[in-house]
Amino acid sequence: LSPRREQPIFSTRAHVFQIDPATKRNWIPAGKHALTVSYFYDATRNVYRIISIGGAKAIINSTVTPNMTFTKTSQKFGQWADSRANTVYGLGFASEQHLTQFAEKFQEVKEAARLAREKSQDGGELTSPALGLASHQVPPSPLVSANGPGEEKLFRSQSADAPGPTERERLKKMLSEGSVGEVQWEAEFFALQDSNNKLAGALREANAAAAQWRQQLEAQRAEAERLRQRVAELEAQAASEVTPTSEKEGLGQGQSLEQLEALVQTKDQEIQTLKSQTGGPREAPEAAEREETQQKVQDLETRNAELEHQLRAMERSLEEARAERERARAEVGRAAQLLDVRLFELSELREGLARLAEAAP
């Protein structure tokens, strides 16, 4: 750029891309952040150029010709082909309004370039196409910021009325005092400001997420501790009450059942013996002995019935004890599974916090 003969007539911010020369399909970004893209007018050669500087080199240096076409490929993205540079440039804007403003300015500059070419071919003299264009669309004056809250900054030349020759010369001089260094500093400033805003927003989001994760972690820890205590209580209860008692009852009831069965068999044998004695031939049986024998038989039958009832009651008690033990085991298993789930969630929560801490600047 030559600050003595070129002057900016429009500037905006956009993410710059170039087509991949190998595939001619994929876009290659010029950087991670948005850059300043400006229209410049060369009053000496009557040439318009689109220039974007990143770091110490020009990312875009495209001379606008009447044959160029700026195409909107989406609501926030546009592109044009530069046959001289043998490439295709793409710009990604922050909003559709910024894309529309850049496209309209492209048409204006393209038309101005066409008029300049026609007049130069006709031998006419074009004194200042840039000022004529600026007075119609973007009036010339010192560059001012035309951005609103939260929008990308647009820089345009503005003036209220068409200036006279002396004022025009003064404005030319003011506008020509800009240099590549100023554009570079401006691009770096906006890049740093954009990066700072993004980092501040990311830091706020990370702090909020970290606080939320801490609260969830504390809640998970409390829940895990409560589950541990509950499992410990259930295990202690199952170990001290259910299992020993059930085993002792099972052993005791098993022994009792065997004793009762033996006693029942013994009583049955006595009953059979008494029946055989009362039913067989006896010499001179006495009435008192017969009644006594019959009474013993009835007593033995009653006792046998009672023993059978006790046996059935013990069997039911044993079944209930076994069912209670199975229920206790099932409850302990469910509590252990729930504890495993909570511990897994706690582990995932810790890993998420670790990744968040590593990602936070």
mmCIF file of C-alpha atoms in Angstrom:
data_model
loop_
_atom_site.group_PDB
_atom_site.id
_atom_site.type_symbol
_atom_site.label_atom_id
_atom_site.label_comp_id
_atom_site.label_asym_id
_atom_site.label_seq_id
_atom_site.Cartn_x
_atom_site.Cartn_y
_atom_site.Cartn_z
ATOM 1 C CA LEU A 1 0.000 0.000 0.000
ATOM 2 C CA SER A 2 1.109 3.511 -0.732
ATOM 3 C CA PRO A 3 -0.445 5.849 1.865
ATOM 4 C CA ARG A 4 0.238 8.857 -0.367
ATOM 5 C CA ARG A 5 -2.012 7.746 -3.192
ATOM 6 C CA GLU A 6 -4.382 5.086 -1.708
ATOM 7 C CA GLN A 7 -7.138 5.819 0.748
ATOM 8 C CA PRO A 8 -9.616 3.472 2.510
ATOM 9 C CA ILE A 9 -13.253 4.032 1.599
ATOM 10 C CA PHE A 10 -14.857 1.158 3.564
ATOM 11 C CA SER A 11 -13.721 -1.287 6.259
ATOM 12 C CA THR A 12 -15.349 -4.170 8.110
ATOM 13 C CA ARG A 13 -14.408 -7.264 10.095
ATOM 14 C CA ALA A 14 -14.704 -10.828 8.787
ATOM 15 C CA HIS A 15 -13.093 -14.241 8.926
ATOM 16 C CA VAL A 16 -10.972 -14.654 5.785
ATOM 17 C CA PHE A 17 -10.722 -17.888 3.778
ATOM 18 C CA GLN A 18 -8.970 -18.956 0.573
ATOM 19 C CA ILE A 19 -9.842 -21.893 -1.638
ATOM 20 C CA ASP A 20 -7.541 -24.884 -1.384
ATOM 21 C CA PRO A 21 -5.381 -24.761 -4.570
ATOM 22 C CA ALA A 22 -5.010 -28.534 -4.534
ATOM 23 C CA THR A 23 -8.674 -29.589 -4.314
ATOM 24 C CA LYS A 24 -10.390 -26.360 -5.430
ATOM 25 C CA ARG A 25 -13.195 -27.348 -3.061
ATOM 26 C CA ASN A 26 -12.135 -26.944 0.558
ATOM 27 C CA TRP A 27 -11.669 -23.607 2.308
ATOM 28 C CA ILE A 28 -8.436 -22.778 4.123
ATOM 29 C CA PRO A 29 -8.875 -20.223 6.959
ATOM 30 C CA ALA A 30 -6.381 -17.365 7.040
ATOM 31 C CA GLY A 31 -6.436 -17.255 10.835
ATOM 32 C CA LYS A 32 -8.346 -18.126 13.984
ATOM 33 C CA HIS A 33 -9.861 -14.663 14.430
ATOM 34 C CA ALA A 34 -11.661 -12.101 12.333
ATOM 35 C CA LEU A 35 -9.512 -9.671 10.322
ATOM 36 C CA THR A 36 -10.081 -6.172 9.009
ATOM 37 C CA VAL A 37 -11.097 -6.184 5.326
ATOM 38 C CA SER A 38 -10.972 -2.801 3.565
ATOM 39 C CA TYR A 39 -11.737 -1.253 0.178
ATOM 40 C CA PHE A 40 -8.918 1.051 -0.987
ATOM 41 C CA TYR A 41 -8.948 3.514 -3.875
ATOM 42 C CA ASP A 42 -5.814 4.444 -5.796
ATOM 43 C CA ALA A 43 -6.462 7.975 -7.094
ATOM 44 C CA THR A 44 -3.391 7.895 -9.337
ATOM 45 C CA ARG A 45 -4.311 4.766 -11.263
ATOM 46 C CA ASN A 46 -8.083 4.883 -10.723
ATOM 47 C CA VAL A 47 -7.938 1.365 -9.221
ATOM 48 C CA TYR A 48 -9.956 -0.182 -6.425
ATOM 49 C CA ARG A 49 -8.526 -2.924 -4.267
ATOM 50 C CA ILE A 50 -9.765 -5.177 -1.443
ATOM 51 C CA ILE A 51 -7.025 -5.553 1.145
ATOM 52 C CA SER A 52 -6.789 -7.518 4.401
ATOM 53 C CA ILE A 53 -3.596 -7.666 6.423
ATOM 54 C CA GLY A 54 -2.832 -10.397 8.924
ATOM 55 C CA GLY A 55 0.316 -10.011 10.962
ATOM 56 C CA ALA A 56 3.031 -8.721 8.643
ATOM 57 C CA LYS A 57 1.622 -9.943 5.325
ATOM 58 C CA ALA A 58 -1.339 -9.168 3.114
ATOM 59 C CA ILE A 59 -3.882 -11.970 3.262
ATOM 60 C CA ILE A 60 -6.081 -10.384 0.580
ATOM 61 C CA ASN A 61 -4.737 -8.104 -2.166
ATOM 62 C CA SER A 62 -7.420 -8.246 -4.834
ATOM 63 C CA THR A 63 -7.920 -5.598 -7.541
ATOM 64 C CA VAL A 64 -11.628 -5.155 -8.288
ATOM 65 C CA THR A 65 -12.500 -5.424 -11.989
ATOM 66 C CA PRO A 66 -15.849 -5.065 -13.775
ATOM 67 C CA ASN A 67 -15.830 -8.809 -14.519
ATOM 68 C CA MET A 68 -15.750 -9.849 -10.862
ATOM 69 C CA THR A 69 -18.864 -11.097 -9.079
ATOM 70 C CA PHE A 70 -19.440 -11.308 -5.333
ATOM 71 C CA THR A 71 -21.689 -14.286 -4.520
ATOM 72 C CA LYS A 72 -23.603 -14.814 -1.288
ATOM 73 C CA THR A 73 -23.425 -18.528 -0.540
ATOM 74 C CA SER A 74 -25.213 -18.317 2.832
ATOM 75 C CA GLN A 75 -26.657 -15.735 5.208
ATOM 76 C CA LYS A 76 -23.223 -14.850 6.596
ATOM 77 C CA PHE A 77 -20.758 -16.023 3.936
ATOM 78 C CA GLY A 78 -19.788 -14.628 0.548
ATOM 79 C CA GLN A 79 -17.037 -15.230 -2.014
ATOM 80 C CA TRP A 80 -15.483 -13.892 -5.217
ATOM 81 C CA ALA A 81 -12.910 -15.180 -7.668
ATOM 82 C CA ASP A 82 -9.729 -13.264 -8.509
ATOM 83 C CA SER A 83 -8.317 -14.443 -11.840
ATOM 84 C CA ARG A 84 -5.138 -12.386 -11.420
ATOM 85 C CA ALA A 85 -4.340 -14.019 -8.078
ATOM 86 C CA ASN A 86 -5.634 -17.352 -9.404
ATOM 87 C CA THR A 87 -7.665 -17.989 -6.239
ATOM 88 C CA VAL A 88 -11.107 -17.615 -4.677
ATOM 89 C CA TYR A 89 -11.562 -15.546 -1.523
ATOM 90 C CA GLY A 90 -14.275 -16.210 1.059
ATOM 91 C CA LEU A 91 -15.465 -13.989 3.909
ATOM 92 C CA GLY A 92 -17.469 -15.081 6.950
ATOM 93 C CA PHE A 93 -19.284 -12.209 8.665
ATOM 94 C CA ALA A 94 -20.770 -11.853 12.130
ATOM 95 C CA SER A 95 -24.252 -11.087 10.791
ATOM 96 C CA GLU A 96 -26.240 -10.983 7.576
ATOM 97 C CA GLN A 97 -26.313 -7.174 7.764
ATOM 98 C CA HIS A 98 -22.511 -6.986 7.542
ATOM 99 C CA LEU A 99 -22.523 -9.363 4.565
ATOM 100 C CA THR A 100 -25.161 -7.243 2.799
ATOM 101 C CA GLN A 101 -23.189 -4.039 3.394
ATOM 102 C CA PHE A 102 -19.999 -5.595 2.012
ATOM 103 C CA ALA A 103 -21.863 -6.974 -1.034
ATOM 104 C CA GLU A 104 -23.452 -3.595 -1.750
ATOM 105 C CA LYS A 105 -20.082 -1.880 -1.482
ATOM 106 C CA PHE A 106 -18.622 -4.523 -3.828
ATOM 107 C CA GLN A 107 -21.258 -3.643 -6.428
ATOM 108 C CA GLU A 108 -20.572 0.075 -6.003
ATOM 109 C CA VAL A 109 -16.820 -0.390 -6.359
ATOM 110 C CA LYS A 110 -17.320 -2.711 -9.320
ATOM 111 C CA GLU A 111 -19.511 -0.124 -11.043
ATOM 112 C CA ALA A 112 -16.989 2.615 -10.283
ATOM 113 C CA ALA A 113 -14.228 0.445 -11.748
ATOM 114 C CA ARG A 114 -16.311 -0.085 -14.886
ATOM 115 C CA LEU A 115 -16.912 3.650 -15.283
ATOM 116 C CA ALA A 116 -13.232 4.342 -14.721
ATOM 117 C CA ARG A 117 -12.289 1.829 -17.409
ATOM 118 C CA GLU A 118 -14.793 3.242 -19.885
ATOM 119 C CA LYS A 119 -13.645 6.824 -19.339
ATOM 120 C CA SER A 120 -10.014 5.847 -19.605
ATOM 121 C CA GLN A 121 -10.757 4.053 -22.863
ATOM 122 C CA ASP A 122 -12.703 7.062 -24.176
ATOM 123 C CA GLY A 123 -9.802 9.354 -23.263
ATOM 124 C CA GLY A 124 -11.830 11.183 -20.662
ATOM 125 C CA GLU A 125 -10.394 12.422 -17.454
ATOM 126 C CA LEU A 126 -11.648 10.985 -14.196
ATOM 127 C CA THR A 127 -10.615 13.360 -11.459
ATOM 128 C CA SER A 128 -11.720 11.466 -8.369
ATOM 129 C CA PRO A 129 -14.013 8.454 -8.745
ATOM 130 C CA ALA A 130 -13.463 7.471 -5.117
ATOM 131 C CA LEU A 131 -14.764 10.794 -3.834
ATOM 132 C CA GLY A 132 -17.680 10.729 -6.251
ATOM 133 C CA LEU A 133 -18.554 7.231 -5.065
ATOM 134 C CA ALA A 134 -18.086 8.112 -1.445
ATOM 135 C CA SER A 135 -20.229 11.241 -1.670
ATOM 136 C CA HIS A 136 -23.085 9.128 -3.053
ATOM 137 C CA GLN A 137 -22.883 6.185 -0.691
ATOM 138 C CA VAL A 138 -20.236 6.731 1.984
ATOM 139 C CA PRO A 139 -19.400 10.483 2.249
ATOM 140 C CA PRO A 140 -15.686 11.123 2.831
ATOM 141 C CA SER A 141 -14.409 12.349 6.151
ATOM 142 C CA PRO A 142 -12.026 10.965 8.764
ATOM 143 C CA LEU A 143 -12.698 7.302 9.499
ATOM 144 C CA VAL A 144 -15.293 6.919 12.222
ATOM 145 C CA SER A 145 -16.744 3.868 13.956
ATOM 146 C CA ALA A 146 -20.264 2.945 12.933
ATOM 147 C CA ASN A 147 -20.760 -0.063 15.141
ATOM 148 C CA GLY A 148 -23.617 -0.716 17.548
ATOM 149 C CA PRO A 149 -23.537 -2.637 20.861
ATOM 150 C CA GLY A 150 -22.335 -6.182 20.362
ATOM 151 C CA GLU A 151 -21.718 -5.760 16.587
ATOM 152 C CA GLU A 152 -18.529 -5.910 14.534
ATOM 153 C CA LYS A 153 -16.979 -2.494 13.808
ATOM 154 C CA LEU A 154 -17.535 -0.899 10.390
ATOM 155 C CA PHE A 155 -15.389 2.009 9.314
ATOM 156 C CA ARG A 156 -16.651 4.335 6.617
ATOM 157 C CA SER A 157 -15.685 7.734 5.217
ATOM 158 C CA GLN A 158 -18.463 10.155 6.101
ATOM 159 C CA SER A 159 -19.186 13.807 5.244
ATOM 160 C CA ALA A 160 -22.360 15.827 5.342
ATOM 161 C CA ASP A 161 -22.018 17.875 2.153
ATOM 162 C CA ALA A 162 -19.947 17.749 -1.018
ATOM 163 C CA PRO A 163 -16.751 19.658 -0.136
ATOM 164 C CA GLY A 164 -15.177 22.406 -2.186
ATOM 165 C CA PRO A 165 -11.773 22.123 -3.871
ATOM 166 C CA THR A 166 -9.817 23.434 -0.868
ATOM 167 C CA GLU A 167 -11.742 21.292 1.573
ATOM 168 C CA ARG A 168 -11.418 18.341 -0.780
ATOM 169 C CA GLU A 169 -7.662 18.714 -0.906
ATOM 170 C CA ARG A 170 -7.528 18.936 2.863
ATOM 171 C CA LEU A 171 -9.638 15.788 3.195
ATOM 172 C CA LYS A 172 -7.449 14.013 0.661
ATOM 173 C CA LYS A 173 -4.410 14.898 2.695
ATOM 174 C CA MET A 174 -6.030 13.678 5.919
ATOM 175 C CA LEU A 175 -7.117 10.430 4.338
ATOM 176 C CA SER A 176 -3.755 9.868 2.679
ATOM 177 C CA GLU A 177 -1.948 10.092 6.015
ATOM 178 C CA GLY A 178 -3.013 6.549 6.833
ATOM 179 C CA SER A 179 -0.428 3.853 6.317
ATOM 180 C CA VAL A 180 -0.090 0.118 6.264
ATOM 181 C CA GLY A 181 1.228 0.252 9.805
ATOM 182 C CA GLU A 182 -1.978 1.907 11.007
ATOM 183 C CA VAL A 183 -4.071 -0.753 9.291
ATOM 184 C CA GLN A 184 -1.908 -3.439 10.852
ATOM 185 C CA TRP A 185 -2.203 -1.902 14.296
ATOM 186 C CA GLU A 186 -5.932 -1.600 13.816
ATOM 187 C CA ALA A 187 -6.197 -5.258 12.758
ATOM 188 C CA GLU A 188 -4.077 -6.365 15.712
ATOM 189 C CA PHE A 189 -6.153 -4.256 18.082
ATOM 190 C CA PHE A 190 -9.417 -5.775 16.902
ATOM 191 C CA ALA A 191 -7.914 -9.247 16.940
ATOM 192 C CA LEU A 192 -6.748 -8.776 20.527
ATOM 193 C CA GLN A 193 -10.082 -7.275 21.522
ATOM 194 C CA ASP A 194 -11.945 -10.159 19.910
ATOM 195 C CA SER A 195 -9.663 -12.692 21.583
ATOM 196 C CA ASN A 196 -10.019 -10.944 24.939
ATOM 197 C CA ASN A 197 -13.819 -10.959 24.713
ATOM 198 C CA LYS A 198 -13.855 -14.632 23.785
ATOM 199 C CA LEU A 199 -11.474 -15.525 26.603
ATOM 200 C CA ALA A 200 -13.494 -13.513 29.120
ATOM 201 C CA GLY A 201 -16.723 -15.202 28.015
ATOM 202 C CA ALA A 202 -15.100 -18.628 28.118
ATOM 203 C CA LEU A 203 -13.716 -17.899 31.594
ATOM 204 C CA ARG A 204 -17.126 -16.848 32.881
ATOM 205 C CA GLU A 205 -18.725 -19.950 31.415
ATOM 206 C CA ALA A 206 -15.966 -22.138 32.859
ATOM 207 C CA ASN A 207 -16.355 -20.586 36.320
ATOM 208 C CA ALA A 208 -20.123 -21.050 36.250
ATOM 209 C CA ALA A 209 -19.769 -24.627 35.026
ATOM 210 C CA ALA A 210 -17.105 -25.339 37.659
ATOM 211 C CA ALA A 211 -19.351 -24.015 40.425
ATOM 212 C CA GLN A 212 -22.216 -26.128 39.172
ATOM 213 C CA TRP A 213 -19.959 -29.179 38.937
ATOM 214 C CA ARG A 214 -18.720 -28.571 42.481
ATOM 215 C CA GLN A 215 -22.274 -28.464 43.796
ATOM 216 C CA GLN A 216 -23.132 -31.647 41.963
ATOM 217 C CA LEU A 217 -19.932 -33.258 43.234
ATOM 218 C CA GLU A 218 -20.778 -32.383 46.839
ATOM 219 C CA ALA A 219 -24.296 -33.735 46.389
ATOM 220 C CA GLN A 220 -22.930 -36.936 44.840
ATOM 221 C CA ARG A 221 -20.427 -37.327 47.653
ATOM 222 C CA ALA A 222 -23.146 -36.901 50.279
ATOM 223 C CA GLU A 223 -25.367 -39.397 48.454
ATOM 224 C CA ALA A 224 -22.492 -41.869 48.109
ATOM 225 C CA GLU A 225 -21.655 -41.549 51.804
ATOM 226 C CA ARG A 226 -25.290 -42.108 52.727
ATOM 227 C CA LEU A 227 -25.428 -45.174 50.507
ATOM 228 C CA ARG A 228 -22.217 -46.516 52.024
ATOM 229 C CA GLN A 229 -23.667 -46.159 55.491
ATOM 230 C CA ARG A 230 -26.890 -47.801 54.391
ATOM 231 C CA VAL A 231 -25.048 -50.719 52.812
ATOM 232 C CA ALA A 232 -22.906 -51.102 55.918
ATOM 233 C CA GLU A 233 -26.022 -51.156 58.084
ATOM 234 C CA LEU A 234 -27.717 -53.709 55.845
ATOM 235 C CA GLU A 235 -24.623 -55.894 55.751
ATOM 236 C CA ALA A 236 -24.265 -55.709 59.524
ATOM 237 C CA GLN A 237 -27.925 -56.471 60.003
ATOM 238 C CA ALA A 238 -27.807 -59.340 57.555
ATOM 239 C CA ALA A 239 -24.628 -60.688 59.144
ATOM 240 C CA SER A 240 -25.718 -60.335 62.781
ATOM 241 C CA GLU A 241 -29.409 -61.100 62.576
ATOM 242 C CA VAL A 242 -30.574 -62.818 59.462
ATOM 243 C CA THR A 243 -27.842 -65.289 58.627
ATOM 244 C CA PRO A 244 -26.818 -66.550 62.126
ATOM 245 C CA THR A 245 -30.377 -66.646 63.388
ATOM 246 C CA SER A 246 -31.601 -68.414 60.288
ATOM 247 C CA GLU A 247 -28.806 -70.941 60.450
ATOM 248 C CA LYS A 248 -29.346 -71.580 64.162
ATOM 249 C CA GLU A 249 -33.077 -71.801 63.705
ATOM 250 C CA GLY A 250 -32.573 -74.050 60.725
ATOM 251 C CA LEU A 251 -30.261 -76.341 62.693
ATOM 252 C CA GLY A 252 -32.438 -76.262 65.801
ATOM 253 C CA GLN A 253 -35.617 -76.817 63.871
ATOM 254 C CA GLY A 254 -33.974 -79.570 61.863
ATOM 255 C CA GLN A 255 -32.985 -81.333 65.058
ATOM 256 C CA SER A 256 -36.432 -80.713 66.536
ATOM 257 C CA LEU A 257 -38.063 -82.154 63.447
ATOM 258 C CA GLU A 258 -35.934 -85.279 63.666
ATOM 259 C CA GLN A 259 -36.722 -85.662 67.373
ATOM 260 C CA LEU A 260 -40.415 -85.118 66.775
ATOM 261 C CA GLU A 261 -40.462 -87.627 63.952
ATOM 262 C CA ALA A 262 -38.708 -90.193 66.154
ATOM 263 C CA LEU A 263 -41.114 -89.451 69.008
ATOM 264 C CA VAL A 264 -44.111 -89.783 66.697
ATOM 265 C CA GLN A 265 -42.833 -93.117 65.442
ATOM 266 C CA THR A 266 -42.314 -94.269 69.024
ATOM 267 C CA LYS A 267 -45.815 -93.220 70.020
ATOM 268 C CA ASP A 268 -47.267 -94.898 66.966
ATOM 269 C CA GLN A 269 -45.530 -98.105 67.940
ATOM 270 C CA GLU A 270 -46.887 -97.814 71.496
ATOM 271 C CA ILE A 271 -50.357 -97.185 70.102
ATOM 272 C CA GLN A 272 -50.108 -100.210 67.882
ATOM 273 C CA THR A 273 -48.847 -102.280 70.783
ATOM 274 C CA LEU A 274 -51.700 -101.138 73.022
ATOM 275 C CA LYS A 275 -54.225 -101.740 70.273
ATOM 276 C CA SER A 276 -52.879 -105.224 69.742
ATOM 277 C CA GLN A 277 -52.988 -105.805 73.456
ATOM 278 C CA THR A 278 -56.553 -104.532 73.773
ATOM 279 C CA GLY A 279 -57.737 -106.282 70.609
ATOM 280 C CA GLY A 280 -56.125 -109.708 71.295
ATOM 281 C CA PRO A 281 -57.471 -112.443 73.534
ATOM 282 C CA ARG A 282 -56.821 -111.804 77.192
ATOM 283 C CA GLU A 283 -57.661 -114.014 80.032
ATOM 284 C CA ALA A 284 -59.936 -112.397 82.504
ATOM 285 C CA PRO A 285 -59.460 -108.745 81.391
ATOM 286 C CA GLU A 286 -60.409 -106.312 83.947
ATOM 287 C CA ALA A 287 -62.586 -103.325 83.132
ATOM 288 C CA ALA A 288 -60.278 -100.881 84.903
ATOM 289 C CA GLU A 289 -57.232 -101.950 82.879
ATOM 290 C CA ARG A 290 -59.208 -101.707 79.615
ATOM 291 C CA GLU A 291 -60.373 -98.204 80.398
ATOM 292 C CA GLU A 292 -56.887 -97.204 81.460
ATOM 293 C CA THR A 293 -55.451 -98.589 78.238
ATOM 294 C CA GLN A 294 -58.046 -96.810 76.131
ATOM 295 C CA GLN A 295 -57.309 -93.565 77.981
ATOM 296 C CA LYS A 296 -53.605 -93.952 77.262
ATOM 297 C CA VAL A 297 -54.363 -94.567 73.614
ATOM 298 C CA GLN A 298 -56.460 -91.400 73.443
ATOM 299 C CA ASP A 299 -53.750 -89.427 75.234
ATOM 300 C CA LEU A 300 -51.125 -90.731 72.868
ATOM 301 C CA GLU A 301 -53.269 -89.849 69.843
ATOM 302 C CA THR A 302 -53.823 -86.345 71.226
ATOM 303 C CA ARG A 303 -50.127 -85.949 71.909
ATOM 304 C CA ASN A 304 -49.357 -87.212 68.407
ATOM 305 C CA ALA A 305 -51.727 -84.640 66.903
ATOM 306 C CA GLU A 306 -50.100 -81.881 68.934
ATOM 307 C CA LEU A 307 -46.646 -82.982 67.828
ATOM 308 C CA GLU A 308 -47.743 -82.998 64.206
ATOM 309 C CA HIS A 309 -49.181 -79.496 64.628
ATOM 310 C CA GLN A 310 -45.905 -78.298 66.168
ATOM 311 C CA LEU A 311 -43.995 -79.929 63.332
ATOM 312 C CA ARG A 312 -46.059 -78.076 60.706
ATOM 313 C CA ALA A 313 -45.653 -74.792 62.636
ATOM 314 C CA MET A 314 -41.885 -75.251 62.747
ATOM 315 C CA GLU A 315 -41.806 -75.993 59.019
ATOM 316 C CA ARG A 316 -43.734 -72.781 58.309
ATOM 317 C CA SER A 317 -41.400 -70.808 60.607
ATOM 318 C CA LEU A 318 -38.386 -72.256 58.826
ATOM 319 C CA GLU A 319 -39.804 -71.275 55.428
ATOM 320 C CA GLU A 320 -40.543 -67.754 56.669
ATOM 321 C CA ALA A 321 -36.998 -67.422 58.032
ATOM 322 C CA ARG A 322 -35.560 -68.564 54.718
ATOM 323 C CA ALA A 323 -37.778 -66.092 52.797
ATOM 324 C CA GLU A 324 -36.747 -63.278 55.149
ATOM 325 C CA ARG A 325 -33.093 -64.121 54.582
ATOM 326 C CA GLU A 326 -33.584 -64.071 50.787
ATOM 327 C CA ARG A 327 -35.321 -60.700 51.005
ATOM 328 C CA ALA A 328 -32.481 -59.299 53.097
ATOM 329 C CA ARG A 329 -29.938 -60.584 50.584
ATOM 330 C CA ALA A 330 -31.898 -59.049 47.705
ATOM 331 C CA GLU A 331 -32.059 -55.697 49.487
ATOM 332 C CA VAL A 332 -28.321 -55.789 50.139
ATOM 333 C CA GLY A 333 -27.725 -56.589 46.445
ATOM 334 C CA ARG A 334 -29.905 -53.699 45.300
ATOM 335 C CA ALA A 335 -28.145 -51.326 47.678
ATOM 336 C CA ALA A 336 -24.767 -52.516 46.387
ATOM 337 C CA GLN A 337 -25.866 -51.965 42.770
ATOM 338 C CA LEU A 338 -27.121 -48.467 43.596
ATOM 339 C CA LEU A 339 -23.822 -47.715 45.283
ATOM 340 C CA ASP A 340 -21.931 -48.895 42.191
ATOM 341 C CA VAL A 341 -24.045 -46.603 39.995
ATOM 342 C CA ARG A 342 -23.423 -43.641 42.293
ATOM 343 C CA LEU A 343 -19.708 -44.345 42.412
ATOM 344 C CA PHE A 344 -19.612 -44.538 38.586
ATOM 345 C CA GLU A 345 -21.447 -41.201 38.313
ATOM 346 C CA LEU A 346 -19.036 -39.717 40.846
ATOM 347 C CA SER A 347 -16.092 -40.975 38.779
ATOM 348 C CA GLU A 348 -17.557 -39.432 35.602
ATOM 349 C CA LEU A 349 -18.138 -36.192 37.487
ATOM 350 C CA ARG A 350 -14.502 -36.092 38.601
ATOM 351 C CA GLU A 351 -13.303 -36.756 35.051
ATOM 352 C CA GLY A 352 -15.546 -33.959 33.730
ATOM 353 C CA LEU A 353 -14.158 -31.555 36.340
ATOM 354 C CA ALA A 354 -10.625 -32.562 35.386
ATOM 355 C CA ARG A 355 -11.285 -31.949 31.687
ATOM 356 C CA LEU A 356 -12.960 -28.644 32.510
ATOM 357 C CA ALA A 357 -10.017 -27.561 34.621
ATOM 358 C CA GLU A 358 -7.603 -28.462 31.832
ATOM 359 C CA ALA A 359 -9.672 -26.611 29.233
ATOM 360 C CA ALA A 360 -10.040 -23.460 31.368
ATOM 361 C CA PRO A 361 -7.336 -20.831 30.576
#
